[in-house]
Each structure stands twice: as C-alpha cells, then as structure tokens.
mmCIF file of C-alpha atoms in Angstrom:
data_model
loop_
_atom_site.group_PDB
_atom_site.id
_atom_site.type_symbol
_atom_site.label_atom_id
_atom_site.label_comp_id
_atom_site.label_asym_id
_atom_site.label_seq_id
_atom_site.Cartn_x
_atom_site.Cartn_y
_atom_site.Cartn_z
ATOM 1 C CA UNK A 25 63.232 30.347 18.219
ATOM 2 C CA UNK A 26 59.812 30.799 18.257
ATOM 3 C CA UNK A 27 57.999 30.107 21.350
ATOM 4 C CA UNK A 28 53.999 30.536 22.062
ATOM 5 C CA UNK A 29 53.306 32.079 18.915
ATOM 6 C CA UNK A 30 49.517 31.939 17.857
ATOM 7 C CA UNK A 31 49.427 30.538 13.698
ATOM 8 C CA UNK A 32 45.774 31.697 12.590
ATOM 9 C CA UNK A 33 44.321 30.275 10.227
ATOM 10 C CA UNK A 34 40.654 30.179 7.551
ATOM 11 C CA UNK A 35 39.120 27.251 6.963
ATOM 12 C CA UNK A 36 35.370 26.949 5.488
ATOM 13 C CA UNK A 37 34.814 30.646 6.733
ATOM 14 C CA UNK A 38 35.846 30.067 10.409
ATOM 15 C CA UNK A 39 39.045 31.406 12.116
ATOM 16 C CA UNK A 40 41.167 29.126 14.450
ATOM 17 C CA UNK A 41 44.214 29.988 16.339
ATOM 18 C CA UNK A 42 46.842 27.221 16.781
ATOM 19 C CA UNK A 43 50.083 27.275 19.410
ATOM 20 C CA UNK A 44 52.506 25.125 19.153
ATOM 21 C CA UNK A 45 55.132 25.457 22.076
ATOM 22 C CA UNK A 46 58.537 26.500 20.095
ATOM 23 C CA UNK A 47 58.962 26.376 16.551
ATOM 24 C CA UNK A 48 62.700 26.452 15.746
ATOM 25 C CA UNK A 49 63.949 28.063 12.969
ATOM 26 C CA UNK A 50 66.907 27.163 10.574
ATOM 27 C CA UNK A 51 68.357 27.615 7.156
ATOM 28 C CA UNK A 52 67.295 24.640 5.743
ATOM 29 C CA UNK A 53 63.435 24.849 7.751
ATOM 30 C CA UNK A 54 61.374 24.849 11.071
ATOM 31 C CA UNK A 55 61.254 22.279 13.735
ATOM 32 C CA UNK A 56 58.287 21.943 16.072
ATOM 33 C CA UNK A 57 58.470 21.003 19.464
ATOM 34 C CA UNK A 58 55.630 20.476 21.547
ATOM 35 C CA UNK A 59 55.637 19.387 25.593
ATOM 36 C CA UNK A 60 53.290 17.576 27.455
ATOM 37 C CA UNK A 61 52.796 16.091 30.731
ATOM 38 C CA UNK A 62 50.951 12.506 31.483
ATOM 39 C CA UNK A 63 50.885 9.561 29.102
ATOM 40 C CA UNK A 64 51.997 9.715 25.173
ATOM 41 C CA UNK A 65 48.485 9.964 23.854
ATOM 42 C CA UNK A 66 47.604 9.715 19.801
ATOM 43 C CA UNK A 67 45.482 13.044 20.620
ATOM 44 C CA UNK A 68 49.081 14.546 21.085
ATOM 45 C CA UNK A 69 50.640 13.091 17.635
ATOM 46 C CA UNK A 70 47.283 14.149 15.719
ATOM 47 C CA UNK A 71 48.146 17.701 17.651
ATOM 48 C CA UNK A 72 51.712 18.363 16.538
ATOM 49 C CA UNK A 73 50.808 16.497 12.764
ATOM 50 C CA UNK A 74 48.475 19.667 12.677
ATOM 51 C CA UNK A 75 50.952 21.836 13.557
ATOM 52 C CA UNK A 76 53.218 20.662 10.712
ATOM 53 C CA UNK A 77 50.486 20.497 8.034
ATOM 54 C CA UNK A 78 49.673 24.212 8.831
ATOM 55 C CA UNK A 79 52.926 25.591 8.738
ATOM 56 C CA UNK A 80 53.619 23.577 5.411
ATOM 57 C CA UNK A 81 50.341 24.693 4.059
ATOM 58 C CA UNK A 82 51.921 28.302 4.769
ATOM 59 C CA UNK A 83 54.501 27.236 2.600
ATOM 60 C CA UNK A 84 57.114 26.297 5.253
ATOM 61 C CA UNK A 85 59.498 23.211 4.783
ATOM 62 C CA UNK A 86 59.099 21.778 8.585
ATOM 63 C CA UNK A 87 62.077 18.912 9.010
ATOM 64 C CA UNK A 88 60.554 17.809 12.025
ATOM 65 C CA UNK A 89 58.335 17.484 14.857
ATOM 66 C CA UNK A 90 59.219 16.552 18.323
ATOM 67 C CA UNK A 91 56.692 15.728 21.566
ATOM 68 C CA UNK A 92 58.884 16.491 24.636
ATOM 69 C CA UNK A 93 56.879 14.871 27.872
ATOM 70 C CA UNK A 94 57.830 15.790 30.886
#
C-alpha cells in the first residue's frame, strides 16, 4: 500500500504533482482509493479518473478506483 505518495508528472513543459490517498498494489495491478468528506461531487470522479489515467499513462494496469466519503 501506497499512501500520500506525490505522482509528478510533464505536460506541455509544466510540472504537476498529483496525490491520490492510497494506491493499492497487487499482482494483477493498482487500485486507487481516494476519501472525501461532504457531498459526492463530479469534481471528485473527474479527480480520481485523473488519477487512473496518469498511472496508466505510466504504464500501470489500474483495476479500479474507489471514492471512500466519510
């Protein structure tokens, strides 16, 4: 398990850090998990999609992503 790890990334020339709560790791791939507090929001599920589409871009197989609110 991963937790609070910063995923930096180059895009167009400019840095940006990323930090996805946990990322779990298994033999067959990663699964994110992200928590938040208040209302399900589509900000959140445009978040953790991010998440996924930089670690696959990384070449990671991610099986899933999970938004945990508390």
């Amino acid at each position: 398990m991963i937790n609070e790890k910063d995923i930096m990334i180059s895009e167009r020339g400019q840095s940006h850090i990323f930090r996805p709560d946990r990322i779990l790791k298994g033999e067959e791939g990663y699964i994110i998990v992200d928590f938040k507090t208040g209302e399900q929001t589509e900000k959140n599920e445009l978040q953790i999609e991010r998440y996924k589409n930089i670690l696959e871009g990384l070449g990671r197989k991610v099986l899933k992503t999970q938004l945990i609110y508390l």
